[in-house]
mmCIF file of C-alpha atoms in Angstrom:
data_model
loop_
_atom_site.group_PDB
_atom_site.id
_atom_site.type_symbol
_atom_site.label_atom_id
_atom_site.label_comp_id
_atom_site.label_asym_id
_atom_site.label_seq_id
_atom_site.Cartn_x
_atom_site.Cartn_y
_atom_site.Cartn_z
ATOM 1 C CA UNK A 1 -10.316 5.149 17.502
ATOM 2 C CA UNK A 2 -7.214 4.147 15.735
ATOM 3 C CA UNK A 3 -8.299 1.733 12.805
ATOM 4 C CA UNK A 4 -5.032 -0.618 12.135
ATOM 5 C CA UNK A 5 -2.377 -0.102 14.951
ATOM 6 C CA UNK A 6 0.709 -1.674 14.695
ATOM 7 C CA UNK A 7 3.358 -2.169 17.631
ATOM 8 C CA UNK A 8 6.355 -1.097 17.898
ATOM 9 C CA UNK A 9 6.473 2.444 15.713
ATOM 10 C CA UNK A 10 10.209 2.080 15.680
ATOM 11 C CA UNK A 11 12.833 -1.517 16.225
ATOM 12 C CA UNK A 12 16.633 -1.339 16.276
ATOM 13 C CA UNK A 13 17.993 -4.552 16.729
ATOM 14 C CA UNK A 14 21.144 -6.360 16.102
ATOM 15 C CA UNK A 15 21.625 -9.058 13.599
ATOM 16 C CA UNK A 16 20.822 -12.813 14.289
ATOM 17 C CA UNK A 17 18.239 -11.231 16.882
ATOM 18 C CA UNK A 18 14.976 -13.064 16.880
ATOM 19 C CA UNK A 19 11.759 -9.846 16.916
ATOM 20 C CA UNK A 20 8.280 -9.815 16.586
ATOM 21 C CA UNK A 21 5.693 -6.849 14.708
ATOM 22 C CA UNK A 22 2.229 -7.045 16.275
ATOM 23 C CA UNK A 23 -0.944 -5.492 14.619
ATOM 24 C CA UNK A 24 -4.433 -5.144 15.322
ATOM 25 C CA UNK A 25 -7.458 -3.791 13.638
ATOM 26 C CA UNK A 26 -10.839 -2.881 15.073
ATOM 27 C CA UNK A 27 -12.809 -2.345 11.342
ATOM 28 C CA UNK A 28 -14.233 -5.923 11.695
ATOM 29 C CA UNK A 29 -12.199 -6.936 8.761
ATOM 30 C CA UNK A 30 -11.684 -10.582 8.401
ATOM 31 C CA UNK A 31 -8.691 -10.585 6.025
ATOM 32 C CA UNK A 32 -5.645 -8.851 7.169
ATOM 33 C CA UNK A 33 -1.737 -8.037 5.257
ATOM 34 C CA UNK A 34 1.672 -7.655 5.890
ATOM 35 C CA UNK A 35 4.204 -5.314 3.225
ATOM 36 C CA UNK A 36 7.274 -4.746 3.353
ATOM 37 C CA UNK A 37 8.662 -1.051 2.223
ATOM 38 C CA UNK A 38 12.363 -0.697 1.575
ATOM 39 C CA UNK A 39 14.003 2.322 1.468
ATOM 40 C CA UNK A 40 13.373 3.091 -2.194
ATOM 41 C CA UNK A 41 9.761 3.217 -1.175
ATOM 42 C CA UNK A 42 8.825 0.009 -3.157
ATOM 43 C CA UNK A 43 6.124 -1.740 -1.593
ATOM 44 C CA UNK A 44 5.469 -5.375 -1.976
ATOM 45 C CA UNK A 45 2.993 -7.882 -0.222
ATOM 46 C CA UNK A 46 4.596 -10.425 2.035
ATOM 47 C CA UNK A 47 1.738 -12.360 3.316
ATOM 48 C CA UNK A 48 -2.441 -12.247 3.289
ATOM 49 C CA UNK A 49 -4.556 -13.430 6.044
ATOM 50 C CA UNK A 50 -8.217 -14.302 5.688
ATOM 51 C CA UNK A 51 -10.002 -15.713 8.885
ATOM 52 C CA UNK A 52 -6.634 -16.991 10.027
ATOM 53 C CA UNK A 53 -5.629 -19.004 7.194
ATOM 54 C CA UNK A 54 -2.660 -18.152 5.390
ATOM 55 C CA UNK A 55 -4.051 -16.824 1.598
ATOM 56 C CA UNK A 56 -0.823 -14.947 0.137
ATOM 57 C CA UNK A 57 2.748 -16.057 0.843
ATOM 58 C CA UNK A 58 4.866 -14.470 -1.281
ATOM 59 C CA UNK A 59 8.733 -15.425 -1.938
ATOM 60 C CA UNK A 60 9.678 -14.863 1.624
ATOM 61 C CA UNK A 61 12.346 -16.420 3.479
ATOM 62 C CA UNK A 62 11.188 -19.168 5.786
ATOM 63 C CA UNK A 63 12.732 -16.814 8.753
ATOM 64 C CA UNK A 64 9.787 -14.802 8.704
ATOM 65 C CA UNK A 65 6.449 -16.620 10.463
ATOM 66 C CA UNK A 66 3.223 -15.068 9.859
ATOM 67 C CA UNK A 67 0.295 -15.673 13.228
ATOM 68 C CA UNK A 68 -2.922 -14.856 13.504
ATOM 69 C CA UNK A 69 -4.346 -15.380 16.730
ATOM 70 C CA UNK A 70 -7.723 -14.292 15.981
ATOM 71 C CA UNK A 71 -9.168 -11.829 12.966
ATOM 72 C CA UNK A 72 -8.356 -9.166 14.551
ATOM 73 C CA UNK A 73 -4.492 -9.695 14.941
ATOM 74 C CA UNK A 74 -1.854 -10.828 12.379
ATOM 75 C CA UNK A 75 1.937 -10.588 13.966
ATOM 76 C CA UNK A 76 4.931 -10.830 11.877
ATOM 77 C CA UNK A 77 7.931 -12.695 14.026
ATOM 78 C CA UNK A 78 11.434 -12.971 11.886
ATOM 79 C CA UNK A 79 14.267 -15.319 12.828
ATOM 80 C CA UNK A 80 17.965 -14.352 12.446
ATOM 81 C CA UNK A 81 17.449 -10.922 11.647
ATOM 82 C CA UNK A 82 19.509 -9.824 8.422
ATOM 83 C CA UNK A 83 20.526 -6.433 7.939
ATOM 84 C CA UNK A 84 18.899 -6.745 4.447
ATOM 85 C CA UNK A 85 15.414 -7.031 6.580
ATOM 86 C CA UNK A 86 15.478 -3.345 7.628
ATOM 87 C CA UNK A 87 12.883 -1.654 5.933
ATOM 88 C CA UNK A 88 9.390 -0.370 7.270
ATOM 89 C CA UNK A 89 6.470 -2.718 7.554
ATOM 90 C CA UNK A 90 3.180 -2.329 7.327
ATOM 91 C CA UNK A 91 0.456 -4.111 8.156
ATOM 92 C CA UNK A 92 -3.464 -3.768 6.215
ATOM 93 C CA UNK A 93 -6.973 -5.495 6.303
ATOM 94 C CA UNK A 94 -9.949 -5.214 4.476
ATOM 95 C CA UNK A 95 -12.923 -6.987 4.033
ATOM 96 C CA UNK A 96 -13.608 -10.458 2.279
ATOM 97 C CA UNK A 97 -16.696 -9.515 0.625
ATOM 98 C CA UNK A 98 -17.510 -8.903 -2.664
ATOM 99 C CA UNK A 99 -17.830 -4.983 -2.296
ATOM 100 C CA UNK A 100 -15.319 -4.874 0.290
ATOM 101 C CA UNK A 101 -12.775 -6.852 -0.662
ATOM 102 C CA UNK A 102 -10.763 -4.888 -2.124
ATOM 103 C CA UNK A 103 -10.367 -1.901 -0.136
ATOM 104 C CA UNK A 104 -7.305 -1.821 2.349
ATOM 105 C CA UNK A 105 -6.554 -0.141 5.076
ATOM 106 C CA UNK A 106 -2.952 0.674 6.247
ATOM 107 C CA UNK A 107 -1.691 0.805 9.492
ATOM 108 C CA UNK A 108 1.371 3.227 10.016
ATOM 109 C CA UNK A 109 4.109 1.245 10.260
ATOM 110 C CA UNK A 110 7.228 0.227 12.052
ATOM 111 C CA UNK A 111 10.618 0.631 11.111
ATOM 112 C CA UNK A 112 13.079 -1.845 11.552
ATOM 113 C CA UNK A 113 16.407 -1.317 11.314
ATOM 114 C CA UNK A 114 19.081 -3.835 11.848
ATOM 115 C CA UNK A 115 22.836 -3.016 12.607
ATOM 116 C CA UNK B 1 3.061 -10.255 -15.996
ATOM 117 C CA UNK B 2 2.021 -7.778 -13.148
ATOM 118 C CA UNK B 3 3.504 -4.526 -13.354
ATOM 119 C CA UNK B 4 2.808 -1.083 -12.230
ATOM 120 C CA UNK B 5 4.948 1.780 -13.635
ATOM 121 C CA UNK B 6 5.187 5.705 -12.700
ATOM 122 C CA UNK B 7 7.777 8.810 -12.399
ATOM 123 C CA UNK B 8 9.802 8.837 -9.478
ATOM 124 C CA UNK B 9 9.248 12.860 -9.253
ATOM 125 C CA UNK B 10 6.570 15.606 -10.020
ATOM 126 C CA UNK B 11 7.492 19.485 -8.967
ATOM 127 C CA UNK B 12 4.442 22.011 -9.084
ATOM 128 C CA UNK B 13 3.572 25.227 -8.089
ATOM 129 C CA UNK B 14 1.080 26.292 -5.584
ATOM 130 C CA UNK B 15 -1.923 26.852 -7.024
ATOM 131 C CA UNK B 16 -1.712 24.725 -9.989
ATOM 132 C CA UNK B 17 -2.692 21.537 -11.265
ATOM 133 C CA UNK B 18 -0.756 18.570 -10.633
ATOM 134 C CA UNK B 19 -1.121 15.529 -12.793
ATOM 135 C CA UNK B 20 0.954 12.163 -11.612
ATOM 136 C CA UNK B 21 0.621 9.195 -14.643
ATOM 137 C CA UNK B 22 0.895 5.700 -14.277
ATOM 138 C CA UNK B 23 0.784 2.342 -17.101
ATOM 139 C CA UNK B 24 -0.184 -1.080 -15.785
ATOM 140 C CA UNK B 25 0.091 -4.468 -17.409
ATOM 141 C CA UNK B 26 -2.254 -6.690 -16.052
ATOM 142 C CA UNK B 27 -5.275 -6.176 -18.451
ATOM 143 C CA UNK B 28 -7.539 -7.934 -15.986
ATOM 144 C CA UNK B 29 -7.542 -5.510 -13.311
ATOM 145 C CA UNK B 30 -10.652 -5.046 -11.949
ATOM 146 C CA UNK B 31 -10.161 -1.905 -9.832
ATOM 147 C CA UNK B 32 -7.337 0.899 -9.638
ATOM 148 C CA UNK B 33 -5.814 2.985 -6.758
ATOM 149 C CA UNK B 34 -4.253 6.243 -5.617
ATOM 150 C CA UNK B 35 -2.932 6.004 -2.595
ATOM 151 C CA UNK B 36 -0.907 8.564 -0.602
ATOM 152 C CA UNK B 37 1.564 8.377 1.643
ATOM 153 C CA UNK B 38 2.933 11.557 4.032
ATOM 154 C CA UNK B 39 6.662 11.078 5.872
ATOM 155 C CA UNK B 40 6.492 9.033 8.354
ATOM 156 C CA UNK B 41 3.011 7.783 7.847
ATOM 157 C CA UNK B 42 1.371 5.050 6.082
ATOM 158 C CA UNK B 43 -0.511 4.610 2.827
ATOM 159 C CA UNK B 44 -3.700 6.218 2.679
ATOM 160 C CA UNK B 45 -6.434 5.221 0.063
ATOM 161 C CA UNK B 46 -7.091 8.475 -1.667
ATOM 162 C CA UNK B 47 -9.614 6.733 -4.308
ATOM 163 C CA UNK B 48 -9.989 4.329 -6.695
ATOM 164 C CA UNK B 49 -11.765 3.550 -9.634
ATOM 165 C CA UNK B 50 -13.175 0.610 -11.132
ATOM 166 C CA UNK B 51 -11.848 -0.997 -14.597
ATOM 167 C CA UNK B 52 -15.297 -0.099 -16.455
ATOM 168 C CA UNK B 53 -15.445 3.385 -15.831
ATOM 169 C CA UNK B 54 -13.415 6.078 -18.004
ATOM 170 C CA UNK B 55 -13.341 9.434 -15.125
ATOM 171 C CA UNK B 56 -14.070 9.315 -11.189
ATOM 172 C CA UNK B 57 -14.194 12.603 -9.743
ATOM 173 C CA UNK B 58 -13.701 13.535 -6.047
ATOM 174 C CA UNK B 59 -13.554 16.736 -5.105
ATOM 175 C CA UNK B 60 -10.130 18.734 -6.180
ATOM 176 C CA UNK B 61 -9.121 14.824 -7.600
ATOM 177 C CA UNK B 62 -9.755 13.607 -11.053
ATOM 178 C CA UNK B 63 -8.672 9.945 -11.941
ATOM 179 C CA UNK B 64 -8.871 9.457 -15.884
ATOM 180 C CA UNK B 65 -9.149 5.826 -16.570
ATOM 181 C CA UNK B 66 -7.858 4.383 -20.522
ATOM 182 C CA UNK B 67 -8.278 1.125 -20.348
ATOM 183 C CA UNK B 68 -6.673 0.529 -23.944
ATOM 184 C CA UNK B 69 -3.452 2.035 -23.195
ATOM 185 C CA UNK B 70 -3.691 0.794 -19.634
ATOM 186 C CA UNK B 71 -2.874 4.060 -18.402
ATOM 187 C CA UNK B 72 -4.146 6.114 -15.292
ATOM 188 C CA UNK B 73 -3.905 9.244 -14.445
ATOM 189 C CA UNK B 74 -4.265 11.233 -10.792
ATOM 190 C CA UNK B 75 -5.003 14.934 -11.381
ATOM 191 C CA UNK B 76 -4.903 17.148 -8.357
ATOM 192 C CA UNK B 77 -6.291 20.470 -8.787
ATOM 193 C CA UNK B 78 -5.141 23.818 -7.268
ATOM 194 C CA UNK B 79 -2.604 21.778 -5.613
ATOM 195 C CA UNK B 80 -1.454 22.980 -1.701
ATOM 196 C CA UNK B 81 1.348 22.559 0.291
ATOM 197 C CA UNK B 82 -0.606 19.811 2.440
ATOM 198 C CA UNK B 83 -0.656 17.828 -0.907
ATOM 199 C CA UNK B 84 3.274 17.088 -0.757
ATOM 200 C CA UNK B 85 3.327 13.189 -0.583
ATOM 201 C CA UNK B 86 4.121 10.095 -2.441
ATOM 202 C CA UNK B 87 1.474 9.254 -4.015
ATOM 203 C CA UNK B 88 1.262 5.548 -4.815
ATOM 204 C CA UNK B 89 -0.818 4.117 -8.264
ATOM 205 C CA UNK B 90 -1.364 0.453 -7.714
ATOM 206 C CA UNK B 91 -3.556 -2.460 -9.378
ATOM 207 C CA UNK B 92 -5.820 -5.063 -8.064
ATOM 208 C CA UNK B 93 -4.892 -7.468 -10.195
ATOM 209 C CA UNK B 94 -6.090 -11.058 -11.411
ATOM 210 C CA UNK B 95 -3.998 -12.888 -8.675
ATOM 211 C CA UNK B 96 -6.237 -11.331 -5.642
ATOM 212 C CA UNK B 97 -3.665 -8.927 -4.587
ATOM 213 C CA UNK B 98 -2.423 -5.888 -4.871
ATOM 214 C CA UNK B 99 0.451 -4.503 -6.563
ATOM 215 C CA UNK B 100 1.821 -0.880 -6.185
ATOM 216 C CA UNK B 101 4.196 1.031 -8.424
ATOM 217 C CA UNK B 102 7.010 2.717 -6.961
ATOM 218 C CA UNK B 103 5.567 6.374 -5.750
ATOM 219 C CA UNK B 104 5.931 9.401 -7.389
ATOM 220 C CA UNK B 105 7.042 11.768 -4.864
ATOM 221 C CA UNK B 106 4.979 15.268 -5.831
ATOM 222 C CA UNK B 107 6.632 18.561 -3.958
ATOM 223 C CA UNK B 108 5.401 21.845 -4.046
ATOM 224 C CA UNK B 109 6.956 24.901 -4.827
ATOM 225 C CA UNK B 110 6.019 28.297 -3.465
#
């Protein structure tokens, strides 16, 4: 009954490694969220999904390619991994409504950590 | 600019009252958040409260809204051991996302 699952819980990976984050959510939201925590615990919003087109794109590097396969799935695949990319990420959705819209709903995260 | 500020660190004793502060910038924030986050786990929406209302009230939480000052407050009452967290303020603000201060990390103290 888990609401936003993300896949994997944990990555260790080497730099210049290519890796992918997959997440999935079963509310029926139609707009979905990736953040990136780093290890000061500051949280910032990466990218926003709403019915698979690309809403939010914040100052990311180009390495990092948002997909969205359907609404129920936004995956985060980075290029080149940097060790500055190690952090924990967590993907969200919510609904596009007007009442809705503004509530999210976190998955639990995945920490990647690049030596 | 968008901004969300708050303490890094809150110590209370069992039993007591805990009360975790926050200032925002963005004037045209239309709703406010507390959300809380336990090791390992992710953020969990713990309430929110929209940017007319002055008090929402849920349970052993109290969020006091002032709007002029921009400042919100998070007041946890008879706080328990369960209730050590960071506990994250954050803003929907007028570019359609949300921004999060930094946590205020709340322990408890027998």
């Amino acid at each position: 009954d888990t609401a936003v699952s993300q896949t994997p819980k944990y990555l260790v990976t080497q730099m210049g490694n290519d890796k992918s984050i997959k997440c999935e959510q079963n509310l029926g939201h139609d707009t979905m969220y990736w953040y990136k925590q780093d290890s000061k615990k500051f949280l910032k919003i990466m990218f926003s999904y709403n019915n698979k087109e690309l809403i939010i794109n914040e100052t990311v590097p180009n390495r990092f390619s948002p997909k969205s396969p359907d609404k129920a799935h936004l995956n985060l695949h980075i290029n080149s991994l940097e060790l500055g990319d190690s952090a924990v990420y967590f993907c969200a959705s919510s609904r596009s409504d007007r009442v809705g819209y503004h509530e999210q709903y976190f998955g639990p995260g995945t920490r990647l950590t690049v030596t | 600019g968008e901004d969300v500020e708050q303490s890094l660190f809150l110590s209370v004793r069992e039993g007591d009252s805990s009360v975790i502060n926050c200032t925002y910038t963005d004037s045209s924030s239309t709703y406010l958040y507390w959300y809380k986050q336990e090791p390992g786990a992710g953020l969990q929406l713990l309430t929110y409260i929209f940017s007319n209302m002055d008090m929402k009230q849920d349970q052993r939480l109290t969020v006091l809204l002032n709007k002029k000052d921009k400042h919100l407050s998070l007041r946890i009452a008879d706080t328990q051991t369960g209730d050590s967290a960071i506990y994250f303020c954050a803003e929907y603000s007028s570019a359609s996302k949300i921004i999060f201060g930094s946590g205020t990390r709340l322990s408890i103290r027998p």
